[in-house]
PDB file of C-alpha atoms and ligand atoms in Angstrom:
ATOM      1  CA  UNK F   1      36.077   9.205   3.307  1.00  0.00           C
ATOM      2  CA  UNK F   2      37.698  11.506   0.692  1.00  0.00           C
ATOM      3  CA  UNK F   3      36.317  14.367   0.595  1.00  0.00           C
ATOM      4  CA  UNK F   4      39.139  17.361  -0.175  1.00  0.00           C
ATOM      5  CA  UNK F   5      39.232  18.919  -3.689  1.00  0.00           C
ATOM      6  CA  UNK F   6      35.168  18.351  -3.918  1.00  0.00           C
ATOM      7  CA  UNK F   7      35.144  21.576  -5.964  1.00  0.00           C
ATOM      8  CA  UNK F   8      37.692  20.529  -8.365  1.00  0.00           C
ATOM      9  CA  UNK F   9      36.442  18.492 -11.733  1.00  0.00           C
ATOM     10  CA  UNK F  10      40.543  17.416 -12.109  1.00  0.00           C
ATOM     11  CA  UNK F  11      40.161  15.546  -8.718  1.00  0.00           C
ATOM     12  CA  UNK F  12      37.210  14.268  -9.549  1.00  0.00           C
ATOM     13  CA  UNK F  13      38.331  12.614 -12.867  1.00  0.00           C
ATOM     14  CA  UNK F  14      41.606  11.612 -11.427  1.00  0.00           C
ATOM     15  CA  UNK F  15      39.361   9.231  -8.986  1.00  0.00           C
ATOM     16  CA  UNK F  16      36.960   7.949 -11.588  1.00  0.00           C
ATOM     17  CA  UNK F  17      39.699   6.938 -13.289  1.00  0.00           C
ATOM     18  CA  UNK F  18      41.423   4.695 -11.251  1.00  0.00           C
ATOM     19  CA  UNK F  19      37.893   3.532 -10.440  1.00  0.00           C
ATOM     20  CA  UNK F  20      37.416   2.732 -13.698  1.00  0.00           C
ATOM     21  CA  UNK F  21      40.698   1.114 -14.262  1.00  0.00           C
ATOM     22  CA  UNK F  22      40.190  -1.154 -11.080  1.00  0.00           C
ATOM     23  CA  UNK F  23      36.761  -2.118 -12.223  1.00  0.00           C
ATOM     24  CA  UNK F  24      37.099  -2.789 -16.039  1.00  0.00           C
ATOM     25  CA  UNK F  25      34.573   0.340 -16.534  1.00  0.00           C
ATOM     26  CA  UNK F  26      34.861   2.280 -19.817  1.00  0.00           C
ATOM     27  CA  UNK F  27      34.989   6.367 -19.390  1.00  0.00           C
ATOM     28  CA  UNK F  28      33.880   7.986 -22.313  1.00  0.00           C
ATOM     29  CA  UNK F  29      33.934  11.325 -22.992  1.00  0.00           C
ATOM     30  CA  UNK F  30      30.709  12.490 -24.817  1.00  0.00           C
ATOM     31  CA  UNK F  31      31.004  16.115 -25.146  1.00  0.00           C
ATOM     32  CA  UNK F  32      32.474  19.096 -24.663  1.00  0.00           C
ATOM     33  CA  UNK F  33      30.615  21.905 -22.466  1.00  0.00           C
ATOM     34  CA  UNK F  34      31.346  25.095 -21.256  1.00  0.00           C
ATOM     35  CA  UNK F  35      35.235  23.964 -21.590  1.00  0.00           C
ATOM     36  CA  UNK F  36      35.239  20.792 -20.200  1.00  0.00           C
ATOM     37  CA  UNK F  37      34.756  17.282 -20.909  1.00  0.00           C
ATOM     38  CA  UNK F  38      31.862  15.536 -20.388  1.00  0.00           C
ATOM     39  CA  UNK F  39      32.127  12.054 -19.298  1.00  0.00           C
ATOM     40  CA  UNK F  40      30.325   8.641 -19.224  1.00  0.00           C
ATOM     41  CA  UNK F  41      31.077   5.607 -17.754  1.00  0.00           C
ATOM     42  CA  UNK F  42      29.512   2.342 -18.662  1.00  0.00           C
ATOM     43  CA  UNK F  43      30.144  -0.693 -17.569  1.00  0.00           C
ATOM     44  CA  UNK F  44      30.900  -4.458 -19.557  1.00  0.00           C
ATOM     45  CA  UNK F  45      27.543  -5.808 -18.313  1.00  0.00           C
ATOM     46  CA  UNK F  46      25.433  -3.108 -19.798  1.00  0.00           C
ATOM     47  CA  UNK F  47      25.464  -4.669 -23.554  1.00  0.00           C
ATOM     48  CA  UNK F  48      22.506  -4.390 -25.565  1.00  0.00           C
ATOM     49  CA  UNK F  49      19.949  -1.695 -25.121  1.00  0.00           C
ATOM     50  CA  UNK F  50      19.014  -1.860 -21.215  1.00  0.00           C
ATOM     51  CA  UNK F  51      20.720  -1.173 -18.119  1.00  0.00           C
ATOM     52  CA  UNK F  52      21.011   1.177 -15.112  1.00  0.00           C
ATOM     53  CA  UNK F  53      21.005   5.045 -15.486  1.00  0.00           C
ATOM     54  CA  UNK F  54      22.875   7.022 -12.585  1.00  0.00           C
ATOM     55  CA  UNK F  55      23.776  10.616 -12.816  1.00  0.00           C
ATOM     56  CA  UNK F  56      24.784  13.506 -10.595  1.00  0.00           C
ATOM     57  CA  UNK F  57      26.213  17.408 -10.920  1.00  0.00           C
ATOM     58  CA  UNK F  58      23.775  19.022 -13.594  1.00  0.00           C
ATOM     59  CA  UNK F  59      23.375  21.709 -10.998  1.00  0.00           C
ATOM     60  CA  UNK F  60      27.166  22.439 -10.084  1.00  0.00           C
ATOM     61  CA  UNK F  61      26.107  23.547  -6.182  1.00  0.00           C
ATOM     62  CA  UNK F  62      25.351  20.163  -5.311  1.00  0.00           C
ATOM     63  CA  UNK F  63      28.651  18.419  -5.137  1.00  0.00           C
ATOM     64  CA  UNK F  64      26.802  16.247  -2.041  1.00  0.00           C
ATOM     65  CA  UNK F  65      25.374  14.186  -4.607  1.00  0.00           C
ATOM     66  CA  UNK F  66      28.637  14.091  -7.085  1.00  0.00           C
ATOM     67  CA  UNK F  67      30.789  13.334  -4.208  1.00  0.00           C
ATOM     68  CA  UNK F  68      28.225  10.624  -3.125  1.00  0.00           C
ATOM     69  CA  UNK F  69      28.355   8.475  -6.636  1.00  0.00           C
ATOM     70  CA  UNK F  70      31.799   8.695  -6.533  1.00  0.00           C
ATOM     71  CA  UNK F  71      32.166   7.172  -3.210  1.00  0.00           C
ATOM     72  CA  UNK F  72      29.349   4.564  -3.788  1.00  0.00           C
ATOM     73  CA  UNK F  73      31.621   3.749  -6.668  1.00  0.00           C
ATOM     74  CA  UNK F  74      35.118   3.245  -4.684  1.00  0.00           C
ATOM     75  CA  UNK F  75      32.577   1.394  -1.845  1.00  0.00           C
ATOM     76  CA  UNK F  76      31.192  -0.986  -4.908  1.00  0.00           C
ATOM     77  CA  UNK F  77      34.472  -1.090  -6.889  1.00  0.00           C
ATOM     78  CA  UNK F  78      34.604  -5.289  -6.802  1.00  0.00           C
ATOM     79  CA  UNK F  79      30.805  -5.498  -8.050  1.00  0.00           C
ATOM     80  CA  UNK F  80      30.950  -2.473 -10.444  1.00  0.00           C
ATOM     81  CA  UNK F  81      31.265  -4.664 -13.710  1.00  0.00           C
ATOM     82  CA  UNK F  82      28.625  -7.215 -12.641  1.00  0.00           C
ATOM     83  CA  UNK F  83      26.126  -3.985 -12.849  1.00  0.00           C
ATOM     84  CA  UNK F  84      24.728  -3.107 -15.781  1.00  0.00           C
ATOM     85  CA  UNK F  85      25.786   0.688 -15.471  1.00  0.00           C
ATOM     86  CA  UNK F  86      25.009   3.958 -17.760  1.00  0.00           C
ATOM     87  CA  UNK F  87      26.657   6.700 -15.013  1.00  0.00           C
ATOM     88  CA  UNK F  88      27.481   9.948 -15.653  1.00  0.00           C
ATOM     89  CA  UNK F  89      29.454  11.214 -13.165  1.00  0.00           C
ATOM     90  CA  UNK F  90      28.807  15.399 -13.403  1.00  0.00           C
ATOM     91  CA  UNK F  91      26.805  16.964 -16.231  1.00  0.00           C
ATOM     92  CA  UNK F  92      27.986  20.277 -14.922  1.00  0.00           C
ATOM     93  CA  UNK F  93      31.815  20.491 -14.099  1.00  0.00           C
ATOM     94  CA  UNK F  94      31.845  24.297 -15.051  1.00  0.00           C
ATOM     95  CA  UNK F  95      28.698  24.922 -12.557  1.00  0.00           C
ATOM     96  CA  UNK F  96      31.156  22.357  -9.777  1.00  0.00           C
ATOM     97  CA  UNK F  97      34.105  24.556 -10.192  1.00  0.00           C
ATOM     98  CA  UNK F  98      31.945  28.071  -9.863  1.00  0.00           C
ATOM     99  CA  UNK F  99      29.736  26.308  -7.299  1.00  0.00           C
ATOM    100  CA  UNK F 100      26.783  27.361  -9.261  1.00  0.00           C
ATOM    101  CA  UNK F 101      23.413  25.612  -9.901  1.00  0.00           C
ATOM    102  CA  UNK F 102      23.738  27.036 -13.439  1.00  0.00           C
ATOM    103  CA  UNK F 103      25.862  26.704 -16.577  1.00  0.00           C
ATOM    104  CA  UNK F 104      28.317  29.144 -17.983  1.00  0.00           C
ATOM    105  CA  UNK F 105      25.383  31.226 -19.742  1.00  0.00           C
ATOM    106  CA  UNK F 106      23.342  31.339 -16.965  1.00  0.00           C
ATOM    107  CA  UNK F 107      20.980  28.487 -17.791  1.00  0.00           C
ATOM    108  CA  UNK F 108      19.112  25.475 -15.359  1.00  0.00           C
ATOM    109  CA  UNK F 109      20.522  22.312 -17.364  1.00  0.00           C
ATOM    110  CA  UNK F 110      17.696  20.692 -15.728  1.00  0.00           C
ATOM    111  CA  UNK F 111      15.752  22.400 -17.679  1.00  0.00           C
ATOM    112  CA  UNK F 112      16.817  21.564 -20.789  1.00  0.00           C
ATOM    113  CA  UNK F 113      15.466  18.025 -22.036  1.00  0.00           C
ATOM    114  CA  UNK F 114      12.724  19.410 -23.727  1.00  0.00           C
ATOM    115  CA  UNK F 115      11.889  22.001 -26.263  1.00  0.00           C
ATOM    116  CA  UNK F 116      15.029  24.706 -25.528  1.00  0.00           C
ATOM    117  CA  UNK F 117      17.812  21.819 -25.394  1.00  0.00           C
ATOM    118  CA  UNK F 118      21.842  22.509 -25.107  1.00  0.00           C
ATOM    119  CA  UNK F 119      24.520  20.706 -26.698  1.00  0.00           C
ATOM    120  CA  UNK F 120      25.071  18.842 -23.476  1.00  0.00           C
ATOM    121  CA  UNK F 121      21.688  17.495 -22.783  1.00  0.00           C
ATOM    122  CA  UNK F 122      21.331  16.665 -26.791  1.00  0.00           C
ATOM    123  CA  UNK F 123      24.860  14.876 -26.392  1.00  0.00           C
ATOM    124  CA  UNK F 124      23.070  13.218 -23.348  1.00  0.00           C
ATOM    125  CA  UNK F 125      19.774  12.191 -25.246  1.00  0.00           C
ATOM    126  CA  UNK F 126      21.927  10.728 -28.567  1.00  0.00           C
ATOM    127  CA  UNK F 127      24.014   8.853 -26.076  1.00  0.00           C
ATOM    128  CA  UNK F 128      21.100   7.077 -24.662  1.00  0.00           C
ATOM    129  CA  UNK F 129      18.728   6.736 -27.397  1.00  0.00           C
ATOM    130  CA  UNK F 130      17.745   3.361 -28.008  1.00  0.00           C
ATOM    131  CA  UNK F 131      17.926   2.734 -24.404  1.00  0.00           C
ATOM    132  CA  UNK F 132      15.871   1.181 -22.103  1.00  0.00           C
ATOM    133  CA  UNK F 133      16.572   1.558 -18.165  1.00  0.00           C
ATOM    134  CA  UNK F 134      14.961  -0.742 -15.427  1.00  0.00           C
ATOM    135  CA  UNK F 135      16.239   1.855 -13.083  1.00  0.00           C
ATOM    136  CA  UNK F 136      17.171   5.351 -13.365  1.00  0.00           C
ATOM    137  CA  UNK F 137      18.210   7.758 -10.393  1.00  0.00           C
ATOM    138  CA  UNK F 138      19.037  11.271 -10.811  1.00  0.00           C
ATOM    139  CA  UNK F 139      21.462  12.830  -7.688  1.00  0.00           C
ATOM    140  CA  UNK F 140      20.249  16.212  -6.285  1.00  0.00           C
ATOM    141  CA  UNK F 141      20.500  18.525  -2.884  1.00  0.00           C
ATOM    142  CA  UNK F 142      18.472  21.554  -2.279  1.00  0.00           C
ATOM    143  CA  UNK F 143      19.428  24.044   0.140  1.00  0.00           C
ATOM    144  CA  UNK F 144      16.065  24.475   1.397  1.00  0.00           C
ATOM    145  CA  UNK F 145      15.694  20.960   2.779  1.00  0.00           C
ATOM    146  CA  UNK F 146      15.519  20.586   6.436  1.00  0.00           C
ATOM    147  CA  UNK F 147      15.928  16.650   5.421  1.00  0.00           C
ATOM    148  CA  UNK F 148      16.260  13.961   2.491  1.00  0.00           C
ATOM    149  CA  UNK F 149      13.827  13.339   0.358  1.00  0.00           C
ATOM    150  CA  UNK F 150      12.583  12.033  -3.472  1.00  0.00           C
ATOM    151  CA  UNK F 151      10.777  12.055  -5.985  1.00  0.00           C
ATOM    152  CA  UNK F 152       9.414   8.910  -7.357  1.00  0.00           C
ATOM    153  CA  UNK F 153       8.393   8.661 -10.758  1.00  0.00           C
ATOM    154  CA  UNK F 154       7.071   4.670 -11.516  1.00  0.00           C
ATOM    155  CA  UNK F 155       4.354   3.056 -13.369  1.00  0.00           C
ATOM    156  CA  UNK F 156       3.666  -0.952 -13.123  1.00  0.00           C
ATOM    157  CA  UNK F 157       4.217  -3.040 -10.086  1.00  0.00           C
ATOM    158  CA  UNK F 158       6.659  -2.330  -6.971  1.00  0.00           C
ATOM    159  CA  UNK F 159       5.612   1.330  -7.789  1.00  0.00           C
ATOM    160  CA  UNK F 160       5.702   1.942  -4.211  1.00  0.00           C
ATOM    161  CA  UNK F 161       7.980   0.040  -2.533  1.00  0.00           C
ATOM    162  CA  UNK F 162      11.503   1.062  -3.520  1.00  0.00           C
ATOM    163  CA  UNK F 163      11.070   4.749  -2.685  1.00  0.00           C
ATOM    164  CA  UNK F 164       9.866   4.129   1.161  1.00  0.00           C
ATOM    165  CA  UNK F 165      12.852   1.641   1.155  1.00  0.00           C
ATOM    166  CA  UNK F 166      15.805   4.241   0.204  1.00  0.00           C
ATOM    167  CA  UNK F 167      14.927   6.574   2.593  1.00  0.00           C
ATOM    168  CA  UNK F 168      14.363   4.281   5.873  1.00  0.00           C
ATOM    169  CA  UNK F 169      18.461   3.273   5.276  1.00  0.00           C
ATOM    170  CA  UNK F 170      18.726   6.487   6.073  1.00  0.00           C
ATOM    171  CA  UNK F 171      17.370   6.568   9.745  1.00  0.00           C
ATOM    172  CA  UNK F 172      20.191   7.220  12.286  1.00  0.00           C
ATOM    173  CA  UNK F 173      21.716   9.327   9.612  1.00  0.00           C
ATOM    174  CA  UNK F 174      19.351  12.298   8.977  1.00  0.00           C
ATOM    175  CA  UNK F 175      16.122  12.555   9.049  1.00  0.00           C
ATOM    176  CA  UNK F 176      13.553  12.736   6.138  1.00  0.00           C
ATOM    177  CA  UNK F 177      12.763  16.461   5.062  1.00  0.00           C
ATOM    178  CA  UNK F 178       9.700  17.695   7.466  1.00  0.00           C
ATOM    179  CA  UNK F 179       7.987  19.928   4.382  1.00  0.00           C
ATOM    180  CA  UNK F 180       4.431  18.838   3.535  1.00  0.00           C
ATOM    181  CA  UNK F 181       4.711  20.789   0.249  1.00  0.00           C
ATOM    182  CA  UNK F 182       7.851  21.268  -1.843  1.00  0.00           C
ATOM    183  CA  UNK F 183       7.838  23.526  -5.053  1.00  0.00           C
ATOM    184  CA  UNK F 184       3.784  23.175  -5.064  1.00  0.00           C
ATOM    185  CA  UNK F 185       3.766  19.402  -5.100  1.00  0.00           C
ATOM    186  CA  UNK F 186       2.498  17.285  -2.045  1.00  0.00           C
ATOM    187  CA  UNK F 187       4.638  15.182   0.178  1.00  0.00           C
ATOM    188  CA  UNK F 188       4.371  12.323   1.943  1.00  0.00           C
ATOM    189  CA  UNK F 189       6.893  11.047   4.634  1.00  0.00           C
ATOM    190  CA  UNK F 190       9.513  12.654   2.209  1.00  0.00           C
ATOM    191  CA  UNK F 191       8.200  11.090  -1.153  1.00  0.00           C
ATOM    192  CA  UNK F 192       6.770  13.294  -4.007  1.00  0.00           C
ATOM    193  CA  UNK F 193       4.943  11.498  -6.810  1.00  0.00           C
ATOM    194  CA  UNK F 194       4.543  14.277  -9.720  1.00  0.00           C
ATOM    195  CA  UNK F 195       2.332  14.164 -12.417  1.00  0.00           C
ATOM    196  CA  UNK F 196       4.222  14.419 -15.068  1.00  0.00           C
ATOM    197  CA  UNK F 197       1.499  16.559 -17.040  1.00  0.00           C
ATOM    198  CA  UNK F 198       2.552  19.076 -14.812  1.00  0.00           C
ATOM    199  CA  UNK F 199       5.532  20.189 -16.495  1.00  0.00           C
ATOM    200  CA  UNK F 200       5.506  22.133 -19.427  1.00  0.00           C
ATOM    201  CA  UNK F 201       8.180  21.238 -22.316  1.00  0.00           C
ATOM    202  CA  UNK F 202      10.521  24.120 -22.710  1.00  0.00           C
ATOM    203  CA  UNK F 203      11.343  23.155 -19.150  1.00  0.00           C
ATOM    204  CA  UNK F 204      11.165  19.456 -19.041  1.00  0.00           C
ATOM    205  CA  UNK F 205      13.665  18.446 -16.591  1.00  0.00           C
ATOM    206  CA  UNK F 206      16.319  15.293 -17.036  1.00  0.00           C
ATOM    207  CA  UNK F 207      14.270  12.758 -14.763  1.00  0.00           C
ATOM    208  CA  UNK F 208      10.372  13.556 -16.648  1.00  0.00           C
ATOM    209  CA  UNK F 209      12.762  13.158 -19.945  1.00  0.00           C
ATOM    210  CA  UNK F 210      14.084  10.121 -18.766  1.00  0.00           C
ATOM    211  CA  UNK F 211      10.810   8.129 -17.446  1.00  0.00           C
ATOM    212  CA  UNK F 212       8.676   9.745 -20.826  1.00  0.00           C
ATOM    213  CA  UNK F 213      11.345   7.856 -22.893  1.00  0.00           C
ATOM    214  CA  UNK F 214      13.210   5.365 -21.393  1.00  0.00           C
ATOM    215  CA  UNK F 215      12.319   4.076 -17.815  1.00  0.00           C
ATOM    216  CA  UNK F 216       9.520   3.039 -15.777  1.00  0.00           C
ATOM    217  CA  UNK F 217      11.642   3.095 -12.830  1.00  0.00           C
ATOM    218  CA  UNK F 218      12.537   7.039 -11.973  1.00  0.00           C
ATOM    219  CA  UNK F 219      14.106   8.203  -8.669  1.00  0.00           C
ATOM    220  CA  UNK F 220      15.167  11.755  -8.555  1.00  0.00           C
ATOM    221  CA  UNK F 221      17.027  12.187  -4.860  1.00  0.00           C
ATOM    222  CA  UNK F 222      17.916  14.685  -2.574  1.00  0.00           C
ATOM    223  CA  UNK F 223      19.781  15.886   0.480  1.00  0.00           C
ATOM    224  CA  UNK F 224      19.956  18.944   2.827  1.00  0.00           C
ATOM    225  CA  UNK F 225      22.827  21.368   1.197  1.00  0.00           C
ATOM    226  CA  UNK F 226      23.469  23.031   4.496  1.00  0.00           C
ATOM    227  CA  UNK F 227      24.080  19.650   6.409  1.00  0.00           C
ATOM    228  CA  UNK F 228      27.542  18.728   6.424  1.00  0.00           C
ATOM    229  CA  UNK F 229      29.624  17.534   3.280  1.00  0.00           C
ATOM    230  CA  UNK F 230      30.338  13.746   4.772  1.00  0.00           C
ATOM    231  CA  UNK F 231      26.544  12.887   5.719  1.00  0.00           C
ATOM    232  CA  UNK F 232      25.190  14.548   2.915  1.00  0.00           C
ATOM    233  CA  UNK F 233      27.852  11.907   0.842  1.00  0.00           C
ATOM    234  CA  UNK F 234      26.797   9.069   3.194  1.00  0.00           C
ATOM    235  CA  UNK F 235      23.001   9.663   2.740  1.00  0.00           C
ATOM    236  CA  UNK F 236      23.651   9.423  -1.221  1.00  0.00           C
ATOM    237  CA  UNK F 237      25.700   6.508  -1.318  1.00  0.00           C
ATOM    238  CA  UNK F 238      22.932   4.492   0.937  1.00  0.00           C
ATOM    239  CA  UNK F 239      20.046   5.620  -0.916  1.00  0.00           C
ATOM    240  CA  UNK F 240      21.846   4.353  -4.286  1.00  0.00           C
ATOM    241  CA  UNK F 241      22.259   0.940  -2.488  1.00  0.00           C
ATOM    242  CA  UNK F 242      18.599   1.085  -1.299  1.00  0.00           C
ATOM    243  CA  UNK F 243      17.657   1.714  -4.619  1.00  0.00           C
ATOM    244  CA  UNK F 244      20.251  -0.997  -6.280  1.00  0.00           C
ATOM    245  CA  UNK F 245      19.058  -3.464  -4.103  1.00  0.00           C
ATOM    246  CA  UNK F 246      15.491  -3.039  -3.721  1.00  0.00           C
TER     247      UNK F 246
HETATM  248 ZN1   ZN J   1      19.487  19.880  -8.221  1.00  0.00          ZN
END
């Protein structure tokens, strides 16, 4: 696994590239933030208006999870095309390079879906508009996880299946965060099912956005910052295929 240059959104590009190239994916850039371009990829079996939503980096700390699309990517490159894929590959290259959580003026893009938007996440929203996702996942860490764990946003059927599913790939690996409570909201065996009346608008984060508009299929994940860089990376990519094929 490739994991030098994490840090650097150059490096980063340079390897979704030739991804890209290898796998007939189209890298778009959508807009311009805090000096840098902001990419999407999409692949030629996501025609029409549904498909699969992946994205990581909106806090620039957690280059686990950018690191770990990336290599799911280069893992998957042969079946890439066949996948109906919406990915953005780092909503926050500034935050990457300063390894901060936060953009350039200081604010939590992942707060910013709602009411008090930013050009990126109204870029983001305008991209995606008429779109409807059968599956969305959303890449995180957290530094004060002693484990992985999600957040599982569903309504219909299978609501409770594909959650339980991405984190037992995991076992062997590392373990499932131990907290019974994270950020006020319950947990069980390392799943959190919010209510999504609990947030209030001018901080509506990009999963609640996502499942109030255009999923019923939400999966926000997350691994242990302090673990190292290569497990954290090997957690993401198997939860993404947990949550692919499940
Ligand atoms: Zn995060």
């Amino acid at each position: 696994m490739n994991l030098a240059n994490a840090h650097k959104y150059r490096h980063l590009l340079k390897r979704w590239r030739a991804v890209s190239l290898e796998a007939g994916l189209k890298m778009i850039p959508v807009s311009r933030f805090d000096g840098y371009k902001i990419y999407e990829i999409i692949s030629p079996a996501c025609s029409g208006n549904r498909g699969i939503y992946l994205s990581a980096g909106i806090h620039g700390d957690e280059v686990g999870a950018v690191q770990g699309l990336l290599c799911w990517a280069e893992k998957n490159v042969r079946n890439l095309a066949t996948l109906p894929l919406r990915l953005f590959p780092c909503l926050n290259p500034w935050g990457m390079e300063e390894n901060s959580r936060f953009c350039q003026t200081g604010g939590d893009l992942n707060r910013l879906w709602g009411g008090g938007k930013s050009a990126l996440t109204a870029a983001i929203q305008n991209r995606i508009q008429n779109m409807k996702f059968h599956l969305i996942l959303n890449l995180h860490e957290d530094y004060d996880a002693d484990g992985a764990y999600l957040y599982e946003l569903t309504r219909g059927p299978r609501s409770k299946a594909r959650g339980e599913k991405m984190l037992q790939g995991l076992e062997g690996l590392i373990p499932r965060d131990s907290r019974e409570s994270i950020e006020k909201r319950k947990v069980r065996n390392g799943i959190i099912r919010p209510r999504p009346r609990n947030f209030l608008a001018d901080e509506l984060p990009e999963a609640l956005y996502l499942f109030q508009n255009h999923t019923d299929h939400s999966y926000t994940v997350e691994t242990p910052s302090e673990l190292d860089l290569e497990v954290r990376v090997n957690a993401q990519v198997r939860m993404i295929e947990a949550a692919l094929t499940s």
